[in-house]
CSV table of C-alpha atoms in Angstrom, one decimal:
chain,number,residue,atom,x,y,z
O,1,UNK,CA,26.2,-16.9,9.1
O,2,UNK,CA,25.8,-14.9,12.3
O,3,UNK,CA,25.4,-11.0,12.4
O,4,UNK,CA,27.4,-9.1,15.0
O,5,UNK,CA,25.1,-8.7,17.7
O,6,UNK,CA,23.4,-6.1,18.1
O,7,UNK,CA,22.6,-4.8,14.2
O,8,UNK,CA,20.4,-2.0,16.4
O,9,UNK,CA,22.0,0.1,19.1
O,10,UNK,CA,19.0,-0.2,21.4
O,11,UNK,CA,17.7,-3.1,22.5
O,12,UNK,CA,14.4,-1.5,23.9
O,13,UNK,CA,11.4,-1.7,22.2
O,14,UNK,CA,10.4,2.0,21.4
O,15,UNK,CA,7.1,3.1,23.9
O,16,UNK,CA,5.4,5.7,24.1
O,17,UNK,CA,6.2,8.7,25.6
O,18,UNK,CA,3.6,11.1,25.4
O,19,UNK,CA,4.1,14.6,23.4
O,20,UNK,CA,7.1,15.9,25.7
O,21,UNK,CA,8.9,13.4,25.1
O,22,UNK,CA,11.9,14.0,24.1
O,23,UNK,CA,13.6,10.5,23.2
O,24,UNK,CA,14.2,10.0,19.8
O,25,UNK,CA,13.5,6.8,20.2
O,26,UNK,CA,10.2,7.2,21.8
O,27,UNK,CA,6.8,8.1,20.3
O,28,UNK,CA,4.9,11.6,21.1
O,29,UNK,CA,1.7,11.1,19.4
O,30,UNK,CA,1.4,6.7,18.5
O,31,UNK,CA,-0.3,5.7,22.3
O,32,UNK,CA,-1.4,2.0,20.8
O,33,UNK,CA,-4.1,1.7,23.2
O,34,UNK,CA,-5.3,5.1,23.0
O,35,UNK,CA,-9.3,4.7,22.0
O,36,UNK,CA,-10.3,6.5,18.6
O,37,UNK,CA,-14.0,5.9,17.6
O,38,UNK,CA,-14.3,3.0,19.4
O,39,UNK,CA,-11.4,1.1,18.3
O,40,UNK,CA,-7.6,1.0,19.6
O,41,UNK,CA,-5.3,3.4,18.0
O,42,UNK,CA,-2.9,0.4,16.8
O,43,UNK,CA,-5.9,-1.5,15.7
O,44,UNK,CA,-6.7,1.8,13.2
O,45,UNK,CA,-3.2,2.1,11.8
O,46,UNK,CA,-2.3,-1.8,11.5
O,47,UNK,CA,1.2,-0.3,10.4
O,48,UNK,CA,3.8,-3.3,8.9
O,49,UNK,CA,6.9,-3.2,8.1
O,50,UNK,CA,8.1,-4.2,4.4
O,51,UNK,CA,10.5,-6.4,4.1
O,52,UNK,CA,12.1,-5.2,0.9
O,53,UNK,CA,12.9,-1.9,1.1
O,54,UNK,CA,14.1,-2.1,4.7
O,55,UNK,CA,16.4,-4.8,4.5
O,56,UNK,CA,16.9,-5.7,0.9
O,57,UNK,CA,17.7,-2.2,-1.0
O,58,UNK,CA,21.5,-1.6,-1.0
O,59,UNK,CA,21.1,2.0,-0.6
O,60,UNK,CA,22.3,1.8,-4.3
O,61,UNK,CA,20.8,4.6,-7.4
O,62,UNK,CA,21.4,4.6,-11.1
O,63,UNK,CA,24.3,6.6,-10.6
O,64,UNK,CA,25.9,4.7,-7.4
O,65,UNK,CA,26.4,1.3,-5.8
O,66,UNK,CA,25.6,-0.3,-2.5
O,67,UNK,CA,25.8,2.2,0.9
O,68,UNK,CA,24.6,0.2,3.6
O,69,UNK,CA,27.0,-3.0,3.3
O,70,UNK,CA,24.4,-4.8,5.5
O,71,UNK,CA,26.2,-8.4,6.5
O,72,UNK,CA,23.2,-10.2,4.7
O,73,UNK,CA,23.6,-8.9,1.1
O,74,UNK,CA,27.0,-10.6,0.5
O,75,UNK,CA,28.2,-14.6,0.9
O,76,UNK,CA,28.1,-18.1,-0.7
O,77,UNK,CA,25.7,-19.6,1.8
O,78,UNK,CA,22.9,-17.6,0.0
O,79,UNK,CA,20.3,-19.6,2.7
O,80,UNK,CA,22.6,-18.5,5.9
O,81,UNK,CA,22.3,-15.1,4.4
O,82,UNK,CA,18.1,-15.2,4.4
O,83,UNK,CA,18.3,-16.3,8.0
O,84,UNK,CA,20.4,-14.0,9.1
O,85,UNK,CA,18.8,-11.1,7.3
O,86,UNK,CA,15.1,-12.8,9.0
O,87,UNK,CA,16.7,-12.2,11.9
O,88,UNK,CA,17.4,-8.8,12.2
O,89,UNK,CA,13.8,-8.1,10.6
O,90,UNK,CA,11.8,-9.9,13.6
O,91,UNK,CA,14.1,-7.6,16.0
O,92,UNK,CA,13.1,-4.6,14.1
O,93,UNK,CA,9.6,-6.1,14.0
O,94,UNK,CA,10.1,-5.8,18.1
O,95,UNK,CA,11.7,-2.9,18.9
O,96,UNK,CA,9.0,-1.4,16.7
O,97,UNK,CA,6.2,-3.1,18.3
O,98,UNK,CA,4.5,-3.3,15.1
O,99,UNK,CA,1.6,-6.0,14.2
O,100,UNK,CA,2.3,-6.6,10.8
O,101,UNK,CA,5.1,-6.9,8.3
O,102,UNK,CA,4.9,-7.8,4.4
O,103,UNK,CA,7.4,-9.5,2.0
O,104,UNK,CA,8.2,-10.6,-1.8
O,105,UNK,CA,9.1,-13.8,-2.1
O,106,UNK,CA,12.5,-13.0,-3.5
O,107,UNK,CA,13.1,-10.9,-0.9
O,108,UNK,CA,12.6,-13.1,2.0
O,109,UNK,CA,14.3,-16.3,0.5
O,110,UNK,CA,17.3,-16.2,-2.7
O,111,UNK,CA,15.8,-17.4,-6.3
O,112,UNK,CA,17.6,-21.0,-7.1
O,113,UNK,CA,18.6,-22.4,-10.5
O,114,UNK,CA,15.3,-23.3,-11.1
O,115,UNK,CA,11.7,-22.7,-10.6
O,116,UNK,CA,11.2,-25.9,-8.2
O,117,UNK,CA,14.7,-24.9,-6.4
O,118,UNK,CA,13.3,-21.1,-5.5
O,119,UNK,CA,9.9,-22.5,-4.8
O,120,UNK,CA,11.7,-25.0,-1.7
O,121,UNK,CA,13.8,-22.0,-0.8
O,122,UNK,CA,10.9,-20.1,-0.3
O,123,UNK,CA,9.2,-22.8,2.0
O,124,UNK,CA,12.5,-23.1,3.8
O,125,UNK,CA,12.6,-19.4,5.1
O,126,UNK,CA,8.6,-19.9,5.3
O,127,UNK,CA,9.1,-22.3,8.0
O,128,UNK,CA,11.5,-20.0,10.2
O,129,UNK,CA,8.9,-16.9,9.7
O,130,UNK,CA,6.6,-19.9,11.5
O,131,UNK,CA,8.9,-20.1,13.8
O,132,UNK,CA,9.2,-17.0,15.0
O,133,UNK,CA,5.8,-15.7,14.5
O,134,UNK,CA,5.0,-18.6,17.0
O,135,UNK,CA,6.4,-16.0,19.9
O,136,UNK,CA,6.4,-13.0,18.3
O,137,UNK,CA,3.6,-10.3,18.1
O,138,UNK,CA,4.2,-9.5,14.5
O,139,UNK,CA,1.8,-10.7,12.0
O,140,UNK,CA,1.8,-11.0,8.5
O,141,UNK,CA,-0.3,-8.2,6.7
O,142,UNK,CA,0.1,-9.7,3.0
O,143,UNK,CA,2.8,-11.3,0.8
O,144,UNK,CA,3.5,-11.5,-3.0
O,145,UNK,CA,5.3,-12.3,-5.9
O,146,UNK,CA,8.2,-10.2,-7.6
O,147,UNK,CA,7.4,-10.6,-11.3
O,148,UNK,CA,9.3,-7.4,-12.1
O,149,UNK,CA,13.0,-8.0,-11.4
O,150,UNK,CA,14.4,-10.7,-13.3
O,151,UNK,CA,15.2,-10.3,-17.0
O,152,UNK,CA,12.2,-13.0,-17.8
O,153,UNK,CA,10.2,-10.2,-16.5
O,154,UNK,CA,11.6,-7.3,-18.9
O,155,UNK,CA,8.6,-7.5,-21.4
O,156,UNK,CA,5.8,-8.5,-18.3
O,157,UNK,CA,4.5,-11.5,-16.5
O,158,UNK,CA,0.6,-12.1,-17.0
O,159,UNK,CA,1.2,-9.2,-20.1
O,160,UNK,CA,4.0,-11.1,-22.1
O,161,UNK,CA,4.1,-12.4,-25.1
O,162,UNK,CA,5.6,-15.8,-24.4
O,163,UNK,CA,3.1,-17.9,-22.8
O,164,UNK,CA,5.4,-19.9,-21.0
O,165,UNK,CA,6.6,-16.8,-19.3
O,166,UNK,CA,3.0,-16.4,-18.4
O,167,UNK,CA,3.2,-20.1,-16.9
O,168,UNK,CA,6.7,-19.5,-15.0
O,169,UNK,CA,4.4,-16.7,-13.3
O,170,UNK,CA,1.7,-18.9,-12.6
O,171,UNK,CA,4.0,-21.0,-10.7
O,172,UNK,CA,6.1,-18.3,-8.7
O,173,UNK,CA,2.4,-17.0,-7.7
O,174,UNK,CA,1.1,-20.0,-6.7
O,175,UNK,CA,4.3,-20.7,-4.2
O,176,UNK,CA,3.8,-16.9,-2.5
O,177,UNK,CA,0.1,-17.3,-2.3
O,178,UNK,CA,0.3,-20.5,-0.3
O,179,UNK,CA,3.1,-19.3,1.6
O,180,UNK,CA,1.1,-16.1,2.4
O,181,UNK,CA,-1.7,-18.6,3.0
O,182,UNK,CA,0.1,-20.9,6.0
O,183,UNK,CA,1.5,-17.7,7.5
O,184,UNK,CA,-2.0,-16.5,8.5
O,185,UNK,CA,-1.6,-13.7,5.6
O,186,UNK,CA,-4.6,-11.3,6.5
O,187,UNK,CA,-4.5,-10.3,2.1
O,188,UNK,CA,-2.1,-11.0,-1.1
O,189,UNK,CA,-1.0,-8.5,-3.5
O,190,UNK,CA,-0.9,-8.4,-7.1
O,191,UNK,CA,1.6,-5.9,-8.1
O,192,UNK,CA,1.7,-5.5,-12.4
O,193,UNK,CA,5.2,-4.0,-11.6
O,194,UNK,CA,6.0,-4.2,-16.0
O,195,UNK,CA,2.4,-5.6,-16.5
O,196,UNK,CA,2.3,-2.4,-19.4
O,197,UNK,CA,4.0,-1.0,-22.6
O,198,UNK,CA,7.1,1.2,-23.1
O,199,UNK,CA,5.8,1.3,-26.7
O,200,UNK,CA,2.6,0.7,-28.9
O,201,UNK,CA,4.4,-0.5,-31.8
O,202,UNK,CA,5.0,-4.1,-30.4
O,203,UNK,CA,2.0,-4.3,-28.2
O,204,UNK,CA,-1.4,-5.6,-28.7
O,205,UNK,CA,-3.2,-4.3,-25.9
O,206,UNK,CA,-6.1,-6.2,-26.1
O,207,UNK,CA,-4.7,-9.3,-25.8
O,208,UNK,CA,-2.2,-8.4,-23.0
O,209,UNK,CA,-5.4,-7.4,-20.7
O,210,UNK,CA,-7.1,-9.9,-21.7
O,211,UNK,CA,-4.0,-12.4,-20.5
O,212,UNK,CA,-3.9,-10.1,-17.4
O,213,UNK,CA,-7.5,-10.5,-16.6
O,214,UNK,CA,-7.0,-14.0,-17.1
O,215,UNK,CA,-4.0,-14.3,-14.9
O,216,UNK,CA,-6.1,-12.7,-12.2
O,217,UNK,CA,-8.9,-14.7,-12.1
O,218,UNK,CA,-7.1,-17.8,-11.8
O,219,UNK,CA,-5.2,-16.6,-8.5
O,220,UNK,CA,-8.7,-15.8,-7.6
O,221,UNK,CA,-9.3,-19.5,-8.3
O,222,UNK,CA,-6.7,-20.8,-6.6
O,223,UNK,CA,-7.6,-18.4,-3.6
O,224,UNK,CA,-10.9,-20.2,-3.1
O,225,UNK,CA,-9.2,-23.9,-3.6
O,226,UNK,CA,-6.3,-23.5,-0.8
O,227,UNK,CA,-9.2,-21.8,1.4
O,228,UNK,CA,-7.7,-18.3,1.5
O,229,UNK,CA,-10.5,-15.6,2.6
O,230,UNK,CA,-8.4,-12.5,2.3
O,231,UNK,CA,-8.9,-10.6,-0.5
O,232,UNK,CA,-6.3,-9.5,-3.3
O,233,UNK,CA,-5.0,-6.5,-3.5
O,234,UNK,CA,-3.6,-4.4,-6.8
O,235,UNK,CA,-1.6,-1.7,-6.9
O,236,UNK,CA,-2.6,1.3,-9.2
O,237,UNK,CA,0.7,3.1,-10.2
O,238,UNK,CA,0.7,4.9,-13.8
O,239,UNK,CA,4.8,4.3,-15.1
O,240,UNK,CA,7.9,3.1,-13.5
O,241,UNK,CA,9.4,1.3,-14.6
O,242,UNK,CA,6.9,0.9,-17.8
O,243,UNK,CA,6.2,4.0,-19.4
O,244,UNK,CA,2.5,2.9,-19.2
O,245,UNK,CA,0.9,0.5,-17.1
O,246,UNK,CA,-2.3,-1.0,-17.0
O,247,UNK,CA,-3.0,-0.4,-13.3
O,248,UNK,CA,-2.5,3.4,-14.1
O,249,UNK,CA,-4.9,4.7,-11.0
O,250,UNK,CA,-8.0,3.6,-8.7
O,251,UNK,CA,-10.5,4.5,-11.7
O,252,UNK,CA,-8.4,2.0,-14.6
O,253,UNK,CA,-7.8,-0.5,-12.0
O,254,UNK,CA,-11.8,-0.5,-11.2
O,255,UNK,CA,-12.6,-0.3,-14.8
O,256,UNK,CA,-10.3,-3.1,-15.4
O,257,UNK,CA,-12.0,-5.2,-12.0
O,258,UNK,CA,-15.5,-4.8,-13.5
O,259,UNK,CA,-14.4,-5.7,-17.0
O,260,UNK,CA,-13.2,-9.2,-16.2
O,261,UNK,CA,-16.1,-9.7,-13.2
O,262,UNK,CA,-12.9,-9.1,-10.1
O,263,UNK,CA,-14.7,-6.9,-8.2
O,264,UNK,CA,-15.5,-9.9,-5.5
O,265,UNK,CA,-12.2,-11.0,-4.9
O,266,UNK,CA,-10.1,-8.2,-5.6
O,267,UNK,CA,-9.2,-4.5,-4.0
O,268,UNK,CA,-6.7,-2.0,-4.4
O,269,UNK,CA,-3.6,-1.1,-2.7
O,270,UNK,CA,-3.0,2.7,-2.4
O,271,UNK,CA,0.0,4.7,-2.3
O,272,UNK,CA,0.8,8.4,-2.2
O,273,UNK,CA,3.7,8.2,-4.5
O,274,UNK,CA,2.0,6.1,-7.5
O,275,UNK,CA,-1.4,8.8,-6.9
O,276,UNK,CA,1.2,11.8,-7.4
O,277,UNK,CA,2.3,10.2,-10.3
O,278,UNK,CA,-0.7,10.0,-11.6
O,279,UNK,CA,-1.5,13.2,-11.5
O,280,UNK,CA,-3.3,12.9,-8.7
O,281,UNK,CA,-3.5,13.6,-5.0
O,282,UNK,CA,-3.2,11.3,-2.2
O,283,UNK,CA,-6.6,11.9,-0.4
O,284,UNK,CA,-8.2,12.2,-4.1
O,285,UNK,CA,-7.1,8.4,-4.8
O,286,UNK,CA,-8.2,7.0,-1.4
O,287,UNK,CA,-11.7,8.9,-1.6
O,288,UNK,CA,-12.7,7.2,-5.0
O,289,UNK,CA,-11.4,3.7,-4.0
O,290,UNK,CA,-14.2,4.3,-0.9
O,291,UNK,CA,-16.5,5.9,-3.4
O,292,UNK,CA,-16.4,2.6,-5.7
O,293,UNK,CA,-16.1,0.7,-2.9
O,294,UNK,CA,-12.3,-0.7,-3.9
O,295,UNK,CA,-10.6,0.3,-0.8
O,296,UNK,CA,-8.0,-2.7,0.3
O,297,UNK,CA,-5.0,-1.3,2.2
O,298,UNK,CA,-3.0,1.5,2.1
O,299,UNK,CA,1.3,1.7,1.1
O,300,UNK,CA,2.2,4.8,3.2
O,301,UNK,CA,5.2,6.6,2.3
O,302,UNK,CA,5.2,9.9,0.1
O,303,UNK,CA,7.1,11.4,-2.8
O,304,UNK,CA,9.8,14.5,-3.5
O,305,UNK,CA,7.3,17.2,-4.7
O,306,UNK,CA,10.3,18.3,-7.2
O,307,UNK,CA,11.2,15.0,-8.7
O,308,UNK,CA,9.1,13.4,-11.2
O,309,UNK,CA,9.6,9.5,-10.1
O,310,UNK,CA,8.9,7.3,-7.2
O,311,UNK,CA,11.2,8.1,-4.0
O,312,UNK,CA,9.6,5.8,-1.8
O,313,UNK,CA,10.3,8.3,1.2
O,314,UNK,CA,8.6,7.8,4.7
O,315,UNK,CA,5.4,10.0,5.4
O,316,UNK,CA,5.7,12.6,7.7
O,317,UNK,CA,3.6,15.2,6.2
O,318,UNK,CA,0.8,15.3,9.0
O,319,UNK,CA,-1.4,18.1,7.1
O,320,UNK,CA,-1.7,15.6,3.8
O,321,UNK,CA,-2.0,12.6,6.0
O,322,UNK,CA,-4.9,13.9,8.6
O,323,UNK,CA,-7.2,14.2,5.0
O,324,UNK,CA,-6.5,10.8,4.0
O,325,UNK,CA,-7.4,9.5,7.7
O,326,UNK,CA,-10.1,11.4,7.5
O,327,UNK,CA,-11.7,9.7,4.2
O,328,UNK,CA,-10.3,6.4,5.8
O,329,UNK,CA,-12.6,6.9,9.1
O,330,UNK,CA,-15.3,8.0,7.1
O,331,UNK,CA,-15.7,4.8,5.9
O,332,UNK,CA,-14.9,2.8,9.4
O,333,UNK,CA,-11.4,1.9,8.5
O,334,UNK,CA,-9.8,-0.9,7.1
O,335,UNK,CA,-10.9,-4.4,7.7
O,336,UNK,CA,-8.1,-6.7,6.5
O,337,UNK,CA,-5.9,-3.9,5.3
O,338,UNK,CA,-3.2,-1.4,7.4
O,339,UNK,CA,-0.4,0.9,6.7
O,340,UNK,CA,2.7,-1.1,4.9
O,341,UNK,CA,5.8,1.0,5.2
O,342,UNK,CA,6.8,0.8,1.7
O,343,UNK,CA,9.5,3.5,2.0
O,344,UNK,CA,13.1,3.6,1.7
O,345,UNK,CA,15.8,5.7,4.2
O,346,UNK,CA,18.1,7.8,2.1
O,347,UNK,CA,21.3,6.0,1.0
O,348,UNK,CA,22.9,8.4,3.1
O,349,UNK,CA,21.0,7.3,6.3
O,350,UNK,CA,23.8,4.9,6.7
O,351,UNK,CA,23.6,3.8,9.9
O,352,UNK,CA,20.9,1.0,11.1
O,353,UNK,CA,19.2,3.2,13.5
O,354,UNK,CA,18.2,5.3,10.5
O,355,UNK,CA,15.7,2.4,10.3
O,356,UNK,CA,14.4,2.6,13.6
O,357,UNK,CA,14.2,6.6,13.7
O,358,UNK,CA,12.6,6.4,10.6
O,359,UNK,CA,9.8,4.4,11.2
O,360,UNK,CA,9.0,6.1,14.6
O,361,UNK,CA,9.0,9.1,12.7
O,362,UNK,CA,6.3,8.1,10.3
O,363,UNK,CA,4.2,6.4,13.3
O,364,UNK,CA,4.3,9.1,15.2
O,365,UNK,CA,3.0,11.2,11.8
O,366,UNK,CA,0.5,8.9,11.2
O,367,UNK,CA,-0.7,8.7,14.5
O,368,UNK,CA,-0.6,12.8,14.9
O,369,UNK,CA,-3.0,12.8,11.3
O,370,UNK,CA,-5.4,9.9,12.8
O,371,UNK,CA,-5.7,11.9,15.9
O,372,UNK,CA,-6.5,15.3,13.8
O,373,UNK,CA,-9.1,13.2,11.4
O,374,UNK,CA,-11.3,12.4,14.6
O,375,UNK,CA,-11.1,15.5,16.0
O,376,UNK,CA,-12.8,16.8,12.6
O,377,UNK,CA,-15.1,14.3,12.3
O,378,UNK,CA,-16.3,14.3,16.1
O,379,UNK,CA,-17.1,18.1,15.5
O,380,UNK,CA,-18.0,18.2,11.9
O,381,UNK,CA,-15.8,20.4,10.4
O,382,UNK,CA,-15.8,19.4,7.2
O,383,UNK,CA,-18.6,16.8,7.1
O,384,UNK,CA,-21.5,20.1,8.3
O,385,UNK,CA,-20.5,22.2,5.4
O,386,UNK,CA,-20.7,19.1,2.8
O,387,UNK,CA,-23.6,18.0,4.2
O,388,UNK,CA,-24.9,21.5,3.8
O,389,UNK,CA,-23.7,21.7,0.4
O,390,UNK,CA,-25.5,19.0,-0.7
O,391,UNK,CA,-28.5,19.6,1.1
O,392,UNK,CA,-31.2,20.0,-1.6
O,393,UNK,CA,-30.7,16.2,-3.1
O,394,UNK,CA,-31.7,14.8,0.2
O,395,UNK,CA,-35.3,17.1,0.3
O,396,UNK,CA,-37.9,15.7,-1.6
O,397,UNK,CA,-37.4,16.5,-5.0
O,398,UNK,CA,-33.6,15.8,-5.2
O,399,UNK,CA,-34.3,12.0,-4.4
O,400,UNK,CA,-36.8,11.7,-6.5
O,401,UNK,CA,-34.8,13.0,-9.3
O,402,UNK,CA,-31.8,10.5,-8.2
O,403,UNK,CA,-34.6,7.5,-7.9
O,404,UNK,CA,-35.8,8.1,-11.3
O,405,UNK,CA,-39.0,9.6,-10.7
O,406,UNK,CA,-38.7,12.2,-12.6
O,407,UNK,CA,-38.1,12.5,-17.0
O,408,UNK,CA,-36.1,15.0,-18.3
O,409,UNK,CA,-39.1,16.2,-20.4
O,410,UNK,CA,-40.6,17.1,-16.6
O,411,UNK,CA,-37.7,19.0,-15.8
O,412,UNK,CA,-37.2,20.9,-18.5
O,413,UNK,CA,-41.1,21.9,-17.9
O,414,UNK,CA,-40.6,22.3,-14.5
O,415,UNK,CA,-37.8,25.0,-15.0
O,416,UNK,CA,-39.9,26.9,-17.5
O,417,UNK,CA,-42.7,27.0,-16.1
O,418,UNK,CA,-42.7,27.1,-12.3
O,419,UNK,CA,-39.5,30.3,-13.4
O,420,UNK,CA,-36.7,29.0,-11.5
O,421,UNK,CA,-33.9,31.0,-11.0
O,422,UNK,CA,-31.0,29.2,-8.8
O,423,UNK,CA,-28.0,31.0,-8.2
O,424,UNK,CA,-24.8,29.4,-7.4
O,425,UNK,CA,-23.4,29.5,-4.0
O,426,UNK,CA,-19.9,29.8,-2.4
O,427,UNK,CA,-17.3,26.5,-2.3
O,428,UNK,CA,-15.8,28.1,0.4
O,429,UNK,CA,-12.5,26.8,0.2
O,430,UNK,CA,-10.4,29.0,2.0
O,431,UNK,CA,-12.2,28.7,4.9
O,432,UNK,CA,-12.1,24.9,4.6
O,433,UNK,CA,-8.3,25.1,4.2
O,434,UNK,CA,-8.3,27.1,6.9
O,435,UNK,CA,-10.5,24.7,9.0
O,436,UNK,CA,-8.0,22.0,8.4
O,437,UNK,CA,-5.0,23.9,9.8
O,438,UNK,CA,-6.8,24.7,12.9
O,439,UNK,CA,-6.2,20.7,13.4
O,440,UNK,CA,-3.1,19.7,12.3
């Protein structure tokens, strides 16, 4: 099938325009070859487009159907319907300008009646990305399997309790990864989307981590034997739609890494939405994946601060996002990893410019925060005063304590006898807060 030229209303790719620009259309802060610590500004943000949420989610909620009627999601020729749908992603892909973009394989190509049917359907679409990619800019960023959505999938994938389940996996994995492979895929993600419980009574958690450590290690395997040199990427998220899953946040995840001897192969994929749900904030989860050294890429999209589940909206909160780019420059960016739009327009952003307007939006955001995080690292605002804070383990004594120089018995004499009396000092916060909004 054939959709009605043009999906989009414009057929310009969106430039920018500098910040009085007043185009809707254009970007005010994302100049792709403005210079930030050395590096290009697009070569920072490596945003990609996902192919999921912005061409294969009906606009549909537990209380509604369908609201976007895109021309794709409805025909025989299921095939005819992948194409068309591929090509209105590689003309977002170009009005965007982006680098990257990211799929499932179930979203990119229709499962078949079998395994081996969904596996040449796969390949089929595979070999129009190639095609297109041959004269396009856009790259791919990282693909991966969906081992959440079909019914097989309802008790896990890696986690269930019917090996042969845990085999289907193996197989829809190994078709993704060497699809991800041929494309020139820069990572591959391991999403345990109902790799958890929804209760303990049925569930023997040992074993299920122990089949999920073992499922990982064998794509990690399989990595090295096709020649992949990307790493993998898991996603930490806590519930939904498991009411407990065992990539709850960065610390589990890198507890479950060193456990089952991952750490070489294997990084995480971040998200603000999954950290909130967690019980944690965005910047919190990006600082201790650079902390332990876990840091893979980054999904950026946000949550509704008054709903408790994932909303997958677009990020446009500039003040949250200039203190995650600032942890993220702190430790020189990614290296394989980007920004993946995993967000969704609101099923009443009906028209397919919401798409467009959408993603500018959240460029221009990110852009605005990456801009704000060098300007606070090139002056030191909040890098001085922790570095001040701190001050007394990089003197003398302090590294000798850290090196293990020194026995508690020495201490404790030490602060008897020489009479110490330290008294605590400000945390200044307010004025860091109020550093912060001096930037964004």
């Amino acid at each position: 099938m054939n959709v009605q030229a043009p999906f989009f209303q414009t057929g310009a790719t969106v430039a920018y325009g500098g910040p009085e620009a007043r185009s809707p259309l254009s970007f005010r802060w994302y100049d792709k070859d403005r210079i930030v610590r050395g590096k290009r500004m697009e070569d920072h943000l490596r945003f990609a487009v996902c192919y999921w949420h912005s061409f294969c989610w009906p606009g549909s909620d537990p209380f509604g159907g369908e609201t976007f009627l895109r021309p794709w999601q409805h025909g025989d020729d299921i095939m005819a319907l992948a194409r068309a749908k591929a090509d209105v992603a590689f003309e977002l892909f170009r009005l965007l300008d982006v680098p990257f973009f990211t799929f499932h394989d179930v979203d990119a190509a229709p499962e078949g009646a079998t395994l081996k049917e969904s596996v040449a359907n796969l390949n089929a679409i595979a070999d129009l990305f190639e095609q297109k990619m041959a004269s396009a800019k856009v790259r791919l960023l990282w693909g991966t399997a969906n081992l959440f959505s079909h019914r097989r999938y309802m008790a896990g994938a890696a986690t269930n309790p019917d090996p042969e389940i845990f085999t289907y996996a193996a197989g829809q994995v190994r078709a993704a990864l060497e699809v991800t492979h041929r494309l020139g895929g820069q990572n591959y993600v391991l999403w345990g989307g109902r790799e958890g419980y929804e209760t303990l009574l049925n569930t023997d958690m040992k074993r299920e981590l122990d089949q999920l450590g073992r499922f990982v290690s064998l794509v990690v395997e399989h990595k090295h034997k096709i020649g992949f040199k990307g790493p993998l990427l898991i996603e930490p998220k806590p519930k939904e739609p498991t009411k407990h899953q065992y990539d709850f946040d960065v610390a589990t995840c890198y507890g479950f890494l060193r456990r089952y001897d991952l750490l070489d192969d294997v990084k995480l994929n971040i998200e603000q939405n999954h950290a909130i749900l967690a019980g944690h904030s965005f910047q919190h989860e990006i600082a201790l994946a650079q902390a332990l050294g876990v840091l893979g890429s980054v999904d950026i999209n946000r949550g509704d601060d008054l709903l408790g589940w994932d909303t997958d909206q677009f990020a446009m909160n500039v003040g949250e996002l200039a203190l995650v780019f600032h942890e993220i420059l702190k430790g020189d960016g990614f290296s394989t990893g980007g920004l993946n739009f995993d967000a969704k327009i609101r099923r009443q952003s009906i028209d397919p410019d919401d798409l467009l307007h959408a993603h500018v939006g959240s460029m221009d955001a990110c852009a605005r925060a990456l801009i704000a995080a060098d300007e606070m690292l090139e002056a030191g605002a909040l890098t001085a005063p922790l570095t001040a804070r701190y001050a007394g383990w990089d003197g003398e004594e302090g590294q000798a304590i850290l090196a293990g120089r020194r026995s508690l018995a020495e201490l404790a004499d030490r602060a008897v006898n020489s009479g110490l009396d330290p008294q605590p000092r400000s945390g200044r916060q307010e004025y860091l807060e109020s550093v912060v909004n001096r930037y964004v």
